[in-house]
mmCIF file of C-alpha atoms and ligand atoms in Angstrom:
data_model
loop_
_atom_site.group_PDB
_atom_site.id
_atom_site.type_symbol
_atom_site.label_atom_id
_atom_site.label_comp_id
_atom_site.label_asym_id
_atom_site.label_seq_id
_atom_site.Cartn_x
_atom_site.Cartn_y
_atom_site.Cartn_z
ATOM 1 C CA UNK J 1 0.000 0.000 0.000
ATOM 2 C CA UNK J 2 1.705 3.640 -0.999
ATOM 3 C CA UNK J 3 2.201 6.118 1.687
ATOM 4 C CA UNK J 4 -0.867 8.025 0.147
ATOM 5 C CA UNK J 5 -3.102 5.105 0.029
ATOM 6 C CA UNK J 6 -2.377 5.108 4.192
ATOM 7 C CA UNK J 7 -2.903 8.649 4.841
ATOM 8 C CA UNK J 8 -6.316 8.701 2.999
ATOM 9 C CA UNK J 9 -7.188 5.375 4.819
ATOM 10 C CA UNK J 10 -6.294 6.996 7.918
ATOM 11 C CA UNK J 11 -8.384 10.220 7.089
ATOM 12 C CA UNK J 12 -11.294 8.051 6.558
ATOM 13 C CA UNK J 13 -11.178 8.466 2.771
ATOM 14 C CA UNK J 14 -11.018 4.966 1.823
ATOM 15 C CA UNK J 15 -14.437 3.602 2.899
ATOM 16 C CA UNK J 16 -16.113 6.115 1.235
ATOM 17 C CA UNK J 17 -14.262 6.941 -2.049
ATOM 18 C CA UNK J 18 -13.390 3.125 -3.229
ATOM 19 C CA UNK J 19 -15.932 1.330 -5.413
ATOM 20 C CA UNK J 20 -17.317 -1.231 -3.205
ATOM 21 C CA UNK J 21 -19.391 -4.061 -5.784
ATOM 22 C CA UNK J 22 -21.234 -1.892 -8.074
ATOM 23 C CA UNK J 23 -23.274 -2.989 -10.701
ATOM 24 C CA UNK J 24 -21.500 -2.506 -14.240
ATOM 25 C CA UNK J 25 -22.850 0.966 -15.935
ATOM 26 C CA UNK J 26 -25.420 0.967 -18.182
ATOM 27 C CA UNK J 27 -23.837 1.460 -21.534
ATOM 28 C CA UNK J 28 -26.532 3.531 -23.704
ATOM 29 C CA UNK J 29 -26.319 2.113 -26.764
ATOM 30 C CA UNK J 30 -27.718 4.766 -29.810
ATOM 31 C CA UNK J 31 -30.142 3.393 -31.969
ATOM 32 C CA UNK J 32 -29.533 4.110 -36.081
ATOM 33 C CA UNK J 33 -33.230 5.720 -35.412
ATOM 34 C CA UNK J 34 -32.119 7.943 -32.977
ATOM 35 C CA UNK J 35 -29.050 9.415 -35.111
ATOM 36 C CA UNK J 36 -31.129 9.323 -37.796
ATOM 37 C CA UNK J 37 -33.519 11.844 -36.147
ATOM 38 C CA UNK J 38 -30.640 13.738 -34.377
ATOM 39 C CA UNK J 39 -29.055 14.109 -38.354
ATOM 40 C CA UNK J 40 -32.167 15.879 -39.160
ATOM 41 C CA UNK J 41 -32.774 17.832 -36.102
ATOM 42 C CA UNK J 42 -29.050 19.378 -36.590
ATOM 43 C CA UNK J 43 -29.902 19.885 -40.438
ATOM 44 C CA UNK J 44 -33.531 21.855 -39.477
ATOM 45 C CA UNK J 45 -31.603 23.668 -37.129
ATOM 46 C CA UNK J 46 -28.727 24.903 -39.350
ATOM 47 C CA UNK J 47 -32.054 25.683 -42.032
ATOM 48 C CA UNK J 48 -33.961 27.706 -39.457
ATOM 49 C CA UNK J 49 -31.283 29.463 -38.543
ATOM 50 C CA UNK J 50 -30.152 30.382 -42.231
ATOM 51 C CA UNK J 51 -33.328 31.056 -42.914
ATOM 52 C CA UNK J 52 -34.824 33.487 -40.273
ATOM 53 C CA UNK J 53 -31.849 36.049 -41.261
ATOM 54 C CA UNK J 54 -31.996 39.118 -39.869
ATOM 55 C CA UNK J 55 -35.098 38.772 -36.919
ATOM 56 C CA UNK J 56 -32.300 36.591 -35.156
ATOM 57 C CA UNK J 57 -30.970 38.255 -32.482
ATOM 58 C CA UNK J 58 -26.877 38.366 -33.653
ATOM 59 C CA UNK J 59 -24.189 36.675 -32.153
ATOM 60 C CA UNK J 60 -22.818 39.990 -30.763
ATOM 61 C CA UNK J 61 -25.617 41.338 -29.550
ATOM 62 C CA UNK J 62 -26.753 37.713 -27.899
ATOM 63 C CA UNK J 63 -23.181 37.758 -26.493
ATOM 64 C CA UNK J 64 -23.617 41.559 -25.200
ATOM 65 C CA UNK J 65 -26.985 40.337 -23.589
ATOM 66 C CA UNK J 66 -26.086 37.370 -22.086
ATOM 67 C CA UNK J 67 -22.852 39.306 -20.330
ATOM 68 C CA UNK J 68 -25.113 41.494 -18.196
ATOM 69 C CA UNK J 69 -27.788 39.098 -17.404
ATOM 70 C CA UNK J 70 -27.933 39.371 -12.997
ATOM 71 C CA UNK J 71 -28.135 35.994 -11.190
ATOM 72 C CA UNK J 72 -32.224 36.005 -10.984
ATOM 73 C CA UNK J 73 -31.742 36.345 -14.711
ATOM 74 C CA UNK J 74 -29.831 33.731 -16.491
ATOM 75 C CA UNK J 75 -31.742 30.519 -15.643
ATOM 76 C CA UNK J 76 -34.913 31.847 -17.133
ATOM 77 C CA UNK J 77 -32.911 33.181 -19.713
ATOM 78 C CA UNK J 78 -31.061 29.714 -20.228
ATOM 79 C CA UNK J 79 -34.546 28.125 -20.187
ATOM 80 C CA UNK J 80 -35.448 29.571 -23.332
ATOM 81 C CA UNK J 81 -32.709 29.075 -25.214
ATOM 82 C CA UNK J 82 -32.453 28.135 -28.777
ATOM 83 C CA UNK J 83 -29.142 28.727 -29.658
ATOM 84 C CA UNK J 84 -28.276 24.894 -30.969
ATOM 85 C CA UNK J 85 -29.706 21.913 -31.589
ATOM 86 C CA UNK J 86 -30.031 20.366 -28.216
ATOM 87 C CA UNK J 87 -32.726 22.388 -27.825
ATOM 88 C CA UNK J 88 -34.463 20.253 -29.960
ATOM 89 C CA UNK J 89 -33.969 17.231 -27.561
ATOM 90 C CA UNK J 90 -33.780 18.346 -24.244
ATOM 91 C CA UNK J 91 -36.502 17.847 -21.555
ATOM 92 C CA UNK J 92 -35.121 20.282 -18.976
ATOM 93 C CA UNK J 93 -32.280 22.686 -19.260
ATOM 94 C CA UNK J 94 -29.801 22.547 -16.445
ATOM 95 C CA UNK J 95 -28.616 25.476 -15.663
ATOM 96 C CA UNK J 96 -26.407 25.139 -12.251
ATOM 97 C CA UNK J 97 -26.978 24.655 -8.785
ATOM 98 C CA UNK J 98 -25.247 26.001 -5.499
ATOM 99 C CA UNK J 99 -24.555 29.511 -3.497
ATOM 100 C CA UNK J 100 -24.850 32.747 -5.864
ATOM 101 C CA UNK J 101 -21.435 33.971 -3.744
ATOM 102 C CA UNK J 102 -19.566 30.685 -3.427
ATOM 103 C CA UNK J 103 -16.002 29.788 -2.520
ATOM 104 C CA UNK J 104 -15.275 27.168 -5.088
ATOM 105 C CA UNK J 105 -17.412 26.730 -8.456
ATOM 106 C CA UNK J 106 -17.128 23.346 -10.200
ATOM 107 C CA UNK J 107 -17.365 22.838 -14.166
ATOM 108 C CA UNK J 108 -19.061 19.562 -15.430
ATOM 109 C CA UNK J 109 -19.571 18.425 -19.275
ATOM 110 C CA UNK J 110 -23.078 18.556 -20.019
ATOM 111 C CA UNK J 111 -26.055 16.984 -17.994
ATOM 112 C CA UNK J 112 -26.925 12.892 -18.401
ATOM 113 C CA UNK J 113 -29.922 11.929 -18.607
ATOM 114 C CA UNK J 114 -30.920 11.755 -14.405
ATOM 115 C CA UNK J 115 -29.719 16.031 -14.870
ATOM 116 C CA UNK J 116 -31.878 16.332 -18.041
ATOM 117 C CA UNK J 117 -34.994 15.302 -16.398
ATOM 118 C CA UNK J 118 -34.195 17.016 -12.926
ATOM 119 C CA UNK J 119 -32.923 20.096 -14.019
ATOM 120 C CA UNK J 120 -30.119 20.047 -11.763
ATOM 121 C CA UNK J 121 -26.149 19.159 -12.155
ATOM 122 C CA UNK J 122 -24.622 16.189 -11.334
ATOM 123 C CA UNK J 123 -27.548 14.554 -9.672
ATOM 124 C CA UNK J 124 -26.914 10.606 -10.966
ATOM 125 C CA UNK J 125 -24.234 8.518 -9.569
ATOM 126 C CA UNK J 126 -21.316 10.426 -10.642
ATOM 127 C CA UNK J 127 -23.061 13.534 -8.775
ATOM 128 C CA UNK J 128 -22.912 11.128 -5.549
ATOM 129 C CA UNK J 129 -19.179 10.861 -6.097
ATOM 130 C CA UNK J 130 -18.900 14.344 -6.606
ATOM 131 C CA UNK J 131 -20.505 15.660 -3.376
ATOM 132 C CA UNK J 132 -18.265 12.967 -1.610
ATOM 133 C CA UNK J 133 -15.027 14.151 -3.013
ATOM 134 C CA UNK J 134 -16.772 17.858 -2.106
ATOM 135 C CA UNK J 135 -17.526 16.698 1.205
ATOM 136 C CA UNK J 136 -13.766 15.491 1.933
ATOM 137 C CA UNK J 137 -12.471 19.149 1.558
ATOM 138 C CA UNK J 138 -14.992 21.109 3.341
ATOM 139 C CA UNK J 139 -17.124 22.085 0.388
ATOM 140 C CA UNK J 140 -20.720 21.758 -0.497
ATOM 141 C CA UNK J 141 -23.216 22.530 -3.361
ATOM 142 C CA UNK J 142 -26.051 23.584 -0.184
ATOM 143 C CA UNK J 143 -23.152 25.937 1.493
ATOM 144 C CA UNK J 144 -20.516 27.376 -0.343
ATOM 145 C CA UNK J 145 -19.876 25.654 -4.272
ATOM 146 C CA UNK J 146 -21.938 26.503 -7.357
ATOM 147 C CA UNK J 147 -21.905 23.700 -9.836
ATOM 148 C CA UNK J 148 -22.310 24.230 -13.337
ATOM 149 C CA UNK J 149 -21.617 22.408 -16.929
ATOM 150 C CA UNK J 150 -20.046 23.651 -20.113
ATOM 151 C CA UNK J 151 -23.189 22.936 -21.981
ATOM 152 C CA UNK J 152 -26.437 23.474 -20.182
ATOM 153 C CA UNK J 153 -28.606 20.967 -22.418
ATOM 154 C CA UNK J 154 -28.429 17.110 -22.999
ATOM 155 C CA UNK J 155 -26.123 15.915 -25.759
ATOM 156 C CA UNK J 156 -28.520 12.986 -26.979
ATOM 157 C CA UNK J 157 -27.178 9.588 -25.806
ATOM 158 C CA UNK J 158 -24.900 11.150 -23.563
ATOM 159 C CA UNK J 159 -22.707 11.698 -26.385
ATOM 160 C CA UNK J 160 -19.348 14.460 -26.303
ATOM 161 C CA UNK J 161 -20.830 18.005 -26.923
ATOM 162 C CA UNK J 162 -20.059 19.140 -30.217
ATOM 163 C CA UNK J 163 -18.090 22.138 -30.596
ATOM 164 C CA UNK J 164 -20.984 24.297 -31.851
ATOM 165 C CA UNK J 165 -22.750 23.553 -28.316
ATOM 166 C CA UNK J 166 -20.341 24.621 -26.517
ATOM 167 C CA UNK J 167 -19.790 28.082 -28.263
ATOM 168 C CA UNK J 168 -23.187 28.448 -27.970
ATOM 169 C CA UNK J 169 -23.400 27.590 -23.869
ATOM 170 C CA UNK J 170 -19.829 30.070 -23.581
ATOM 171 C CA UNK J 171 -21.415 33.272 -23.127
ATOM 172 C CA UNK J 172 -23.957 31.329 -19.819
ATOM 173 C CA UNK J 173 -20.863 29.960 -18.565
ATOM 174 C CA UNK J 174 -18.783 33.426 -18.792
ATOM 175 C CA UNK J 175 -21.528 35.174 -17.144
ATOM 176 C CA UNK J 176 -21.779 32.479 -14.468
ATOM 177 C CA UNK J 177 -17.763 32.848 -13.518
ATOM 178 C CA UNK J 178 -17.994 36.856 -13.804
ATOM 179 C CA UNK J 179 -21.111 37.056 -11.365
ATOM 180 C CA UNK J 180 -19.620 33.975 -8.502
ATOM 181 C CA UNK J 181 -16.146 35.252 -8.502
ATOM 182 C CA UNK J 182 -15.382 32.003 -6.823
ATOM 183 C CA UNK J 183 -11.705 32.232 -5.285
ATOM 184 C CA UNK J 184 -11.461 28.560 -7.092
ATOM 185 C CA UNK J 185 -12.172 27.314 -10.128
ATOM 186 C CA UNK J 186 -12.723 23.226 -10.445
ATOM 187 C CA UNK J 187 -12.764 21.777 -13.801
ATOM 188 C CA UNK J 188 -13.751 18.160 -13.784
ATOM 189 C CA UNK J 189 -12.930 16.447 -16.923
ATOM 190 C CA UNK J 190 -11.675 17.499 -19.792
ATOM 191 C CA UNK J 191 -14.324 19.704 -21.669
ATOM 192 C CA UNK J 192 -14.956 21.469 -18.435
ATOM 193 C CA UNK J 193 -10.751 22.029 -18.479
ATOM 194 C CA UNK J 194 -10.554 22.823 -22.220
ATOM 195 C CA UNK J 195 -13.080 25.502 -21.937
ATOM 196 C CA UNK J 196 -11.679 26.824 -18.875
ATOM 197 C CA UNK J 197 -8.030 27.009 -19.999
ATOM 198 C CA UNK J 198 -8.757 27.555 -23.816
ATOM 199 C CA UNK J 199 -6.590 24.577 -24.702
ATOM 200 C CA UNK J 200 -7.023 21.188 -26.303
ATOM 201 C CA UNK J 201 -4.762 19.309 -23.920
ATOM 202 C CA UNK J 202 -5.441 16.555 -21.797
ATOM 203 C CA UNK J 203 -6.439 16.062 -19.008
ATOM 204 C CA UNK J 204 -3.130 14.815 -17.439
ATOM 205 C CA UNK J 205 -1.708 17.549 -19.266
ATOM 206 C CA UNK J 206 -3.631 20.327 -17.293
ATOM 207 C CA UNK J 207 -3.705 18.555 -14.373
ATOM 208 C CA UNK J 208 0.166 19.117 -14.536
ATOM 209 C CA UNK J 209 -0.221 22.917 -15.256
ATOM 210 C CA UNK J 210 -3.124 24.913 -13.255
ATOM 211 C CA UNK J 211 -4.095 27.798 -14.801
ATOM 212 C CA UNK J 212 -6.238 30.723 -14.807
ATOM 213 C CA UNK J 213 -9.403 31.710 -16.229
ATOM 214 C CA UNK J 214 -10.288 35.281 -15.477
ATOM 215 C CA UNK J 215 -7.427 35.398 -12.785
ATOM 216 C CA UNK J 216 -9.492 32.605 -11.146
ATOM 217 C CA UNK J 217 -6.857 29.760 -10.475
ATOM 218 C CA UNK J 218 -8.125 26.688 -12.696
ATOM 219 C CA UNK J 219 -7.528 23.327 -11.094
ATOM 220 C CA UNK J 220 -8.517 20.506 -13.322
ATOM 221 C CA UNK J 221 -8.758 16.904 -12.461
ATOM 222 C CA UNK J 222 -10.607 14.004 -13.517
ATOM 223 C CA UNK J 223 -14.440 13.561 -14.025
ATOM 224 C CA UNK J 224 -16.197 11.435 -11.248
ATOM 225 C CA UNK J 225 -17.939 9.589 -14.038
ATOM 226 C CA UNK J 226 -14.374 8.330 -14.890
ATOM 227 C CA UNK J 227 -13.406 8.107 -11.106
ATOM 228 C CA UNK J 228 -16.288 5.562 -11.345
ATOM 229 C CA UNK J 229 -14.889 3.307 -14.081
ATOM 230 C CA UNK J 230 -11.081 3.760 -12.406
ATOM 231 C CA UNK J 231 -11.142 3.770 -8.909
ATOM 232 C CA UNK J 232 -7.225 3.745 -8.545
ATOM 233 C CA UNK J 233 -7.391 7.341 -10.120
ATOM 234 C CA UNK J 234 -9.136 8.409 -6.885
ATOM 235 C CA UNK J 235 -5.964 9.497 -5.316
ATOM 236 C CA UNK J 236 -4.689 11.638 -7.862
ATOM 237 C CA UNK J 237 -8.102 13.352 -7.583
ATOM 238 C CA UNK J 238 -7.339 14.031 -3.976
ATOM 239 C CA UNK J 239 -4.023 15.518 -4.866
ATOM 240 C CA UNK J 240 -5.770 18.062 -7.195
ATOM 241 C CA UNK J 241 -8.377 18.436 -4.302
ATOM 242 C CA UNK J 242 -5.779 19.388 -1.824
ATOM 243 C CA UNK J 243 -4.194 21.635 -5.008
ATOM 244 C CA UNK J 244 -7.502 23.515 -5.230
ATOM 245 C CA UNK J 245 -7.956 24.126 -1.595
ATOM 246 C CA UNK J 246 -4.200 25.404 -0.903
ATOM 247 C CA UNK J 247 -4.689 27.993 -4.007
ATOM 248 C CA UNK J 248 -7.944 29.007 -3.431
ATOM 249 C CA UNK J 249 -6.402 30.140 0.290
ATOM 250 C CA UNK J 250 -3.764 31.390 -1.598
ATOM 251 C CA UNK J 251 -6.024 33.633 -3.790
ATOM 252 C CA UNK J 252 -8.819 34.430 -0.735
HETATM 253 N N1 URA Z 1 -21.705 14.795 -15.903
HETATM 254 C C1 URA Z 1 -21.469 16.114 -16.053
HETATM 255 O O1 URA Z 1 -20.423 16.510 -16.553
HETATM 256 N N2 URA Z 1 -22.385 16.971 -15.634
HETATM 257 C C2 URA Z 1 -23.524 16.578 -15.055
HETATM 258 O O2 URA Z 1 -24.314 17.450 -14.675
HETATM 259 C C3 URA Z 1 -23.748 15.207 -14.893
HETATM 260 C C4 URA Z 1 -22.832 14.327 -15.327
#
């Protein structure tokens, strides 16, 4: 057993962060009839949006909107987008969840399908994980962490977000950061880290190199969805846990 394996055993880490027998994940498996329909909801899109020219409100000026949207605001606002497809497919939007003034704020992908019918973040069992790894260092969506994801809709399937989806969900995600002025920014995976940093590394790569977003520190480290499938990566999550808390003193 490493020397880190016994300090988080000794901390009390162990019992709850190790798998203990879960049932295998559920691997959603896309029918041809579900592309099929998601082909032609992305071509209607790109036609509507050709097509309805100038009553479109323009990127800029959607952009310029979006940026001084208050708090009360942008979930309403968020609610009625229409900006991509996913609109198309979505049953809820899920905007974020947590304290409007909080001391960390945590970046997620996009909401699974538990999120898309709750309307919250990170509410299946990587959201479990999630709050536990919270939990460990103090922090909690109910008391001082505001969760959010890159893209505020359901990619069908769970699939990655496409790169027009998140342009699209920038601006809510900008305006998020620039209202919480979290002392900590935590990027799990690596859309949420991409975004963040601007960068197309990976994840191993910006776990190695915090940055900053904003002057925000960025710590990234890996998603709890993939925490789930590789349960030895758990301590190198609690390394960039401890990261996070000793900058975000560092930057209070
Ligand atoms: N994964 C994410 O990245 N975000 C969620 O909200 C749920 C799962």
């Amino acid at each position: 057993m490493s020397a880190r394996d016994t300090i988080l055993r000794e901390i009390g880490l162990t019992p709850i962060w190790l798998a203990r027998s879960q049932p295998p994940q559920l691997i959603e498996i896309e029918s041809a009839e579900l592309q099929a329909r998601e082909a032609a909801n992305i071509a209607q899109h790109a036609a509507e949006l050709r097509d309805s020219g100038e009553s479109r409100e323009s990127r800029e000026a959607r952009e310029a909107r979006i940026a001084n949207l208050p708090w009360s605001q942008i979930d309403a606002d968020i609610a009625e987008c229409q900006a991509c497809q996913l609109c198309k497919t979505r049953t809820l939007t899920v905007p974020g969840v947590g304290v409007a003034a909080p001391e960390w704020m945590v970046i997620g992908e996009a909401p699974g399908e538990n999120e898309d019918k709750q309307g919250e973040p990170f509410v299946g069992r990587a959201g479990k994980l999630l709050d536990q790894m919270l939990d460990a260092v103090g922090k909690s969506r109910t008391r001082n962490v505001f969760i959010a994801n890159v893209v505020k809709c359901r990619p069908p399937g769970n699939r990655d977000p496409l790169p027009e989806e998140i342009d699209a969900c920038a601006p809510y995600l900008a305006r998020q950061i620039s209202l919480a002025q979290p002392k900590l920014l935590l990027a799990v995976g690596k859309f949420a880290g991409q975004q963040l940093l601007n960068t197309d590394a990976t994840v191993g790569a910006m776990r190695a190199k915090p940055g900053r977003r904003d002057n925000i520190p960025v710590v990234v480290t890996y998603h709890p969805s993939y925490l789930l499938r590789s349960p030895l990566e758990k301590a190198k999550a609690w390394e960039d846990l401890n990261l996070a808390r000793s900058l975000a003193a560092q930057s209070a």
